[in-house]
PDB file of C-alpha atoms in Angstrom:
ATOM      1  CA  MET A   1     101.530  97.234  72.827  1.00  0.00           C
ATOM      2  CA  GLN A   2      98.209  97.906  74.567  1.00  0.00           C
ATOM      3  CA  ILE A   3      97.306  97.462  78.216  1.00  0.00           C
ATOM      4  CA  LYS A   4      94.155  96.775  80.186  1.00  0.00           C
ATOM      5  CA  VAL A   5      93.141  97.972  83.557  1.00  0.00           C
ATOM      6  CA  PRO A   6      89.724  96.610  85.026  1.00  0.00           C
ATOM      7  CA  VAL A   7      87.410  99.428  85.877  1.00  0.00           C
ATOM      8  CA  GLU A   8      83.835  99.181  87.139  1.00  0.00           C
ATOM      9  CA  ASN A   9      81.264 101.690  86.158  1.00  0.00           C
ATOM     10  CA  GLY A  10      84.157 103.962  84.590  1.00  0.00           C
ATOM     11  CA  TYR A  11      86.146 103.751  87.741  1.00  0.00           C
ATOM     12  CA  LEU A  12      89.124 101.880  89.235  1.00  0.00           C
ATOM     13  CA  PRO A  13      87.310  99.149  91.424  1.00  0.00           C
ATOM     14  CA  ASP A  14      87.081 100.334  95.219  1.00  0.00           C
ATOM     15  CA  LYS A  15      89.397  97.663  96.218  1.00  0.00           C
ATOM     16  CA  PHE A  16      92.407  99.153  94.752  1.00  0.00           C
ATOM     17  CA  GLY A  17      91.862 102.899  96.332  1.00  0.00           C
ATOM     18  CA  LYS A  18      90.123 104.807  98.927  1.00  0.00           C
ATOM     19  CA  TYR A  19      87.447 102.480  99.637  1.00  0.00           C
ATOM     20  CA  ALA A  20      89.380  99.535  99.922  1.00  0.00           C
ATOM     21  CA  PRO A  21      88.766  96.969 102.915  1.00  0.00           C
ATOM     22  CA  ALA A  22      90.908  96.662 105.975  1.00  0.00           C
ATOM     23  CA  GLU A  23      92.191  93.759 104.496  1.00  0.00           C
ATOM     24  CA  TYR A  24      93.694  95.408 101.697  1.00  0.00           C
ATOM     25  CA  ARG A  25      95.325  98.301 103.529  1.00  0.00           C
ATOM     26  CA  ILE A  26      98.561  98.731 105.293  1.00  0.00           C
ATOM     27  CA  ASP A  27      99.177 101.699 107.520  1.00  0.00           C
ATOM     28  CA  ASP A  28      95.605 102.644 106.631  1.00  0.00           C
ATOM     29  CA  GLY A  29      96.763 103.287 102.942  1.00  0.00           C
ATOM     30  CA  PRO A  30      95.256 101.017 100.085  1.00  0.00           C
ATOM     31  CA  THR A  31      98.043  98.635  99.145  1.00  0.00           C
ATOM     32  CA  ARG A  32      96.608  96.101  96.970  1.00  0.00           C
ATOM     33  CA  SER A  33      97.506  96.645  93.148  1.00  0.00           C
ATOM     34  CA  PHE A  34      95.129  96.007  90.036  1.00  0.00           C
ATOM     35  CA  PRO A  35      95.883  93.604  87.355  1.00  0.00           C
ATOM     36  CA  ILE A  36      96.917  94.796  84.399  1.00  0.00           C
ATOM     37  CA  GLU A  37      96.838  92.768  80.895  1.00  0.00           C
ATOM     38  CA  ILE A  38      99.677  93.553  78.599  1.00  0.00           C
ATOM     39  CA  GLN A  39      98.689  92.622  74.878  1.00  0.00           C
ATOM     40  CA  ASP A  40     101.270  92.622  71.728  1.00  0.00           C
ATOM     41  CA  ALA A  41     104.143  93.559  73.609  1.00  0.00           C
ATOM     42  CA  PRO A  42     107.352  93.369  71.441  1.00  0.00           C
ATOM     43  CA  ALA A  43     109.118  89.787  71.194  1.00  0.00           C
ATOM     44  CA  ASP A  44     112.384  91.176  72.301  1.00  0.00           C
ATOM     45  CA  THR A  45     111.084  92.578  75.571  1.00  0.00           C
ATOM     46  CA  LYS A  46     113.484  91.496  78.359  1.00  0.00           C
ATOM     47  CA  THR A  47     111.722  93.485  81.117  1.00  0.00           C
ATOM     48  CA  PHE A  48     108.940  95.937  81.914  1.00  0.00           C
ATOM     49  CA  ALA A  49     108.578  98.671  84.322  1.00  0.00           C
ATOM     50  CA  VAL A  50     105.139 100.152  85.491  1.00  0.00           C
ATOM     51  CA  THR A  51     104.402 103.905  86.617  1.00  0.00           C
ATOM     52  CA  MET A  52     100.978 105.192  88.002  1.00  0.00           C
ATOM     53  CA  ILE A  53     101.001 108.882  88.428  1.00  0.00           C
ATOM     54  CA  ASP A  54      98.333 111.468  89.384  1.00  0.00           C
ATOM     55  CA  HIS A  55      98.636 114.739  87.722  1.00  0.00           C
ATOM     56  CA  ASP A  56      95.045 115.794  89.240  1.00  0.00           C
ATOM     57  CA  ALA A  57      97.119 116.022  92.473  1.00  0.00           C
ATOM     58  CA  ILE A  58      98.762 119.269  91.533  1.00  0.00           C
ATOM     59  CA  PRO A  59      96.237 121.847  92.406  1.00  0.00           C
ATOM     60  CA  VAL A  60      96.014 119.615  96.020  1.00  0.00           C
ATOM     61  CA  GLY A  61      99.679 119.525  96.740  1.00  0.00           C
ATOM     62  CA  GLY A  62     101.423 121.423  94.059  1.00  0.00           C
ATOM     63  CA  PHE A  63     102.842 118.432  92.362  1.00  0.00           C
ATOM     64  CA  THR A  64     102.286 115.302  90.421  1.00  0.00           C
ATOM     65  CA  TRP A  65     101.646 111.938  93.149  1.00  0.00           C
ATOM     66  CA  ILE A  66     103.622 109.385  92.173  1.00  0.00           C
ATOM     67  CA  HIS A  67     101.366 106.161  93.274  1.00  0.00           C
ATOM     68  CA  TRP A  68     103.662 103.347  91.643  1.00  0.00           C
ATOM     69  CA  VAL A  69     107.046 102.821  90.029  1.00  0.00           C
ATOM     70  CA  ALA A  70     108.321  99.465  89.549  1.00  0.00           C
ATOM     71  CA  ALA A  71     111.007  98.031  86.874  1.00  0.00           C
ATOM     72  CA  ASN A  72     112.668  94.756  85.756  1.00  0.00           C
ATOM     73  CA  LEU A  73     109.264  92.805  85.802  1.00  0.00           C
ATOM     74  CA  PRO A  74     109.457  89.840  83.511  1.00  0.00           C
ATOM     75  CA  GLY A  75     109.411  90.538  79.914  1.00  0.00           C
ATOM     76  CA  ASN A  76     107.432  87.346  79.315  1.00  0.00           C
ATOM     77  CA  LEU A  77     104.563  88.441  81.215  1.00  0.00           C
ATOM     78  CA  THR A  78     101.128  88.889  79.767  1.00  0.00           C
ATOM     79  CA  THR A  79      99.418  89.831  82.926  1.00  0.00           C
ATOM     80  CA  ILE A  80     100.872  91.736  86.007  1.00  0.00           C
ATOM     81  CA  PRO A  81      98.431  89.983  88.809  1.00  0.00           C
ATOM     82  CA  GLU A  82      96.379  91.500  90.986  1.00  0.00           C
ATOM     83  CA  ASN A  83      98.448  92.453  94.391  1.00  0.00           C
ATOM     84  CA  ALA A  84     102.010  91.893  92.461  1.00  0.00           C
ATOM     85  CA  SER A  85     103.233  94.942  94.381  1.00  0.00           C
ATOM     86  CA  GLN A  86     102.913  93.162  97.654  1.00  0.00           C
ATOM     87  CA  SER A  87     102.553  89.407  97.093  1.00  0.00           C
ATOM     88  CA  GLY A  88     106.071  88.677  95.812  1.00  0.00           C
ATOM     89  CA  GLU A  89     104.482  86.448  93.205  1.00  0.00           C
ATOM     90  CA  VAL A  90     106.003  88.487  90.081  1.00  0.00           C
ATOM     91  CA  PRO A  91     109.909  89.832  90.814  1.00  0.00           C
ATOM     92  CA  MET A  92     110.573  93.551  90.375  1.00  0.00           C
ATOM     93  CA  THR A  93     112.542  96.396  91.730  1.00  0.00           C
ATOM     94  CA  PHE A  94     110.476  98.683  93.836  1.00  0.00           C
ATOM     95  CA  GLY A  95     110.381 102.309  92.973  1.00  0.00           C
ATOM     96  CA  ASN A  96     109.594 104.968  95.620  1.00  0.00           C
ATOM     97  CA  ASN A  97     106.337 106.570  95.454  1.00  0.00           C
ATOM     98  CA  SER A  98     105.341 109.843  97.055  1.00  0.00           C
ATOM     99  CA  THR A  99     105.088 108.981 100.290  1.00  0.00           C
ATOM    100  CA  ALA A 100     108.571 108.328 100.889  1.00  0.00           C
ATOM    101  CA  GLY A 101     109.278 112.052  99.957  1.00  0.00           C
ATOM    102  CA  HIS A 102     110.604 114.579 102.609  1.00  0.00           C
ATOM    103  CA  MET A 103     106.369 115.736 102.744  1.00  0.00           C
ATOM    104  CA  VAL A 104     105.221 112.535 104.173  1.00  0.00           C
ATOM    105  CA  ASN A 105     108.420 110.909 105.088  1.00  0.00           C
ATOM    106  CA  ASN A 106     107.043 107.577 105.125  1.00  0.00           C
ATOM    107  CA  GLN A 107     109.807 105.088 106.104  1.00  0.00           C
ATOM    108  CA  ASN A 108     108.223 101.770 105.646  1.00  0.00           C
ATOM    109  CA  PRO A 109     109.431 100.174 102.315  1.00  0.00           C
ATOM    110  CA  LEU A 110     106.253  97.596 102.288  1.00  0.00           C
ATOM    111  CA  THR A 111     104.138 101.117 101.273  1.00  0.00           C
ATOM    112  CA  ALA A 112     106.855 103.806 100.492  1.00  0.00           C
ATOM    113  CA  GLN A 113     108.225 101.289  97.685  1.00  0.00           C
ATOM    114  CA  ARG A 114     105.157  99.833  96.607  1.00  0.00           C
ATOM    115  CA  TYR A 115     101.723 100.585  94.831  1.00  0.00           C
ATOM    116  CA  SER A 116     100.033 103.328  96.759  1.00  0.00           C
ATOM    117  CA  GLY A 117      96.015 103.292  95.879  1.00  0.00           C
ATOM    118  CA  PRO A 118      93.980 106.426  95.053  1.00  0.00           C
ATOM    119  CA  LEU A 119      92.977 108.595  97.867  1.00  0.00           C
ATOM    120  CA  PRO A 120      91.638 111.859  95.922  1.00  0.00           C
ATOM    121  CA  PRO A 121      90.621 114.499  98.328  1.00  0.00           C
ATOM    122  CA  ASP A 122      88.917 116.877  96.300  1.00  0.00           C
ATOM    123  CA  LYS A 123      87.132 115.318  93.078  1.00  0.00           C
ATOM    124  CA  ASP A 124      87.538 112.374  91.068  1.00  0.00           C
ATOM    125  CA  HIS A 125      91.370 111.989  89.950  1.00  0.00           C
ATOM    126  CA  ARG A 126      92.637 110.754  86.433  1.00  0.00           C
ATOM    127  CA  TYR A 127      95.722 108.020  87.132  1.00  0.00           C
ATOM    128  CA  THR A 128      97.966 107.913  84.353  1.00  0.00           C
ATOM    129  CA  VAL A 129      98.781 104.071  84.247  1.00  0.00           C
ATOM    130  CA  THR A 130     101.665 103.041  81.628  1.00  0.00           C
ATOM    131  CA  VAL A 131     103.785 100.009  81.123  1.00  0.00           C
ATOM    132  CA  TYR A 132     107.029 100.439  79.153  1.00  0.00           C
ATOM    133  CA  ALA A 133     108.449  97.332  77.414  1.00  0.00           C
ATOM    134  CA  LEU A 134     112.344  97.448  77.805  1.00  0.00           C
ATOM    135  CA  ASP A 135     115.248  95.461  75.760  1.00  0.00           C
ATOM    136  CA  SER A 136     117.263  94.765  78.966  1.00  0.00           C
ATOM    137  CA  LYS A 137     117.270  94.779  82.809  1.00  0.00           C
ATOM    138  CA  LEU A 138     117.732  98.049  83.941  1.00  0.00           C
ATOM    139  CA  PRO A 139     120.669  98.855  86.743  1.00  0.00           C
ATOM    140  CA  LEU A 140     118.099  99.946  89.591  1.00  0.00           C
ATOM    141  CA  GLN A 141     117.974  99.017  92.921  1.00  0.00           C
ATOM    142  CA  ASP A 142     114.792  99.019  95.348  1.00  0.00           C
ATOM    143  CA  GLY A 143     113.991 102.482  96.555  1.00  0.00           C
ATOM    144  CA  PHE A 144     114.856 104.321  93.208  1.00  0.00           C
ATOM    145  CA  TRP A 145     113.010 107.427  92.331  1.00  0.00           C
ATOM    146  CA  LEU A 146     110.898 108.186  89.136  1.00  0.00           C
ATOM    147  CA  ASN A 147     113.221 110.403  87.644  1.00  0.00           C
ATOM    148  CA  GLU A 148     116.110 107.373  88.000  1.00  0.00           C
ATOM    149  CA  LEU A 149     113.356 105.443  86.261  1.00  0.00           C
ATOM    150  CA  HIS A 150     113.491 107.575  82.949  1.00  0.00           C
ATOM    151  CA  ASP A 151     116.988 108.050  83.214  1.00  0.00           C
ATOM    152  CA  ALA A 152     117.950 104.249  83.365  1.00  0.00           C
ATOM    153  CA  MET A 153     114.967 103.718  80.324  1.00  0.00           C
ATOM    154  CA  ALA A 154     116.524 105.977  77.991  1.00  0.00           C
ATOM    155  CA  GLY A 155     117.516 104.173  74.645  1.00  0.00           C
ATOM    156  CA  HIS A 156     115.609 100.918  76.076  1.00  0.00           C
ATOM    157  CA  VAL A 157     112.038 101.568  75.414  1.00  0.00           C
ATOM    158  CA  LEU A 158     110.708  99.157  73.109  1.00  0.00           C
ATOM    159  CA  ALA A 159     107.118 100.122  73.366  1.00  0.00           C
ATOM    160  CA  GLN A 160     105.121 101.759  75.811  1.00  0.00           C
ATOM    161  CA  ALA A 161     101.089 101.826  76.409  1.00  0.00           C
ATOM    162  CA  THR A 162      99.166 103.891  78.557  1.00  0.00           C
ATOM    163  CA  GLN A 163      95.518 103.803  80.252  1.00  0.00           C
ATOM    164  CA  ILE A 164      93.891 106.613  82.223  1.00  0.00           C
ATOM    165  CA  VAL A 165      91.555 105.378  85.085  1.00  0.00           C
ATOM    166  CA  LEU A 166      89.704 107.156  87.261  1.00  0.00           C
ATOM    167  CA  GLY A 167      89.294 107.113  91.060  1.00  0.00           C
ATOM    168  CA  ARG A 168      86.274 108.414  92.821  1.00  0.00           C
ATOM    169  CA  VAL A 169      86.570 110.973  95.440  1.00  0.00           C
TER     170      VAL A 169
END
């Protein structure tokens, strides 16, 4: 299985991150998710899960930052469309990103349980985008955490693909 996230000049396009225009923001944070092409997923894929994490946030905040976690996307997708996190075009179960944690304490599910675009404060950051092909629907409800996703996926991952994308400071 392979995935492809669009890049421009080596970076995630501006509209998906720090330099997103006002119409692609909620509560001043970038919320328009990027499209992801999925190729060669196993034929018996029932659902997909998506994660986007930032290990370059560790020196800044002391931990990996979770930008996007979602589960139970339909297994017949070949593309997760642009803005799928907000549009409702693709059914999915929404996980919490790091803004939902106690440090930020974001209570708005439109931002805390959706894609939260890159805002690198110190230097360009590398974002790890992973799509998991799964053999079943996961028993998760909106508002689950990344660790709960990994627990639920145990024994159900048919394939996975990762792409590292850069977000500019």
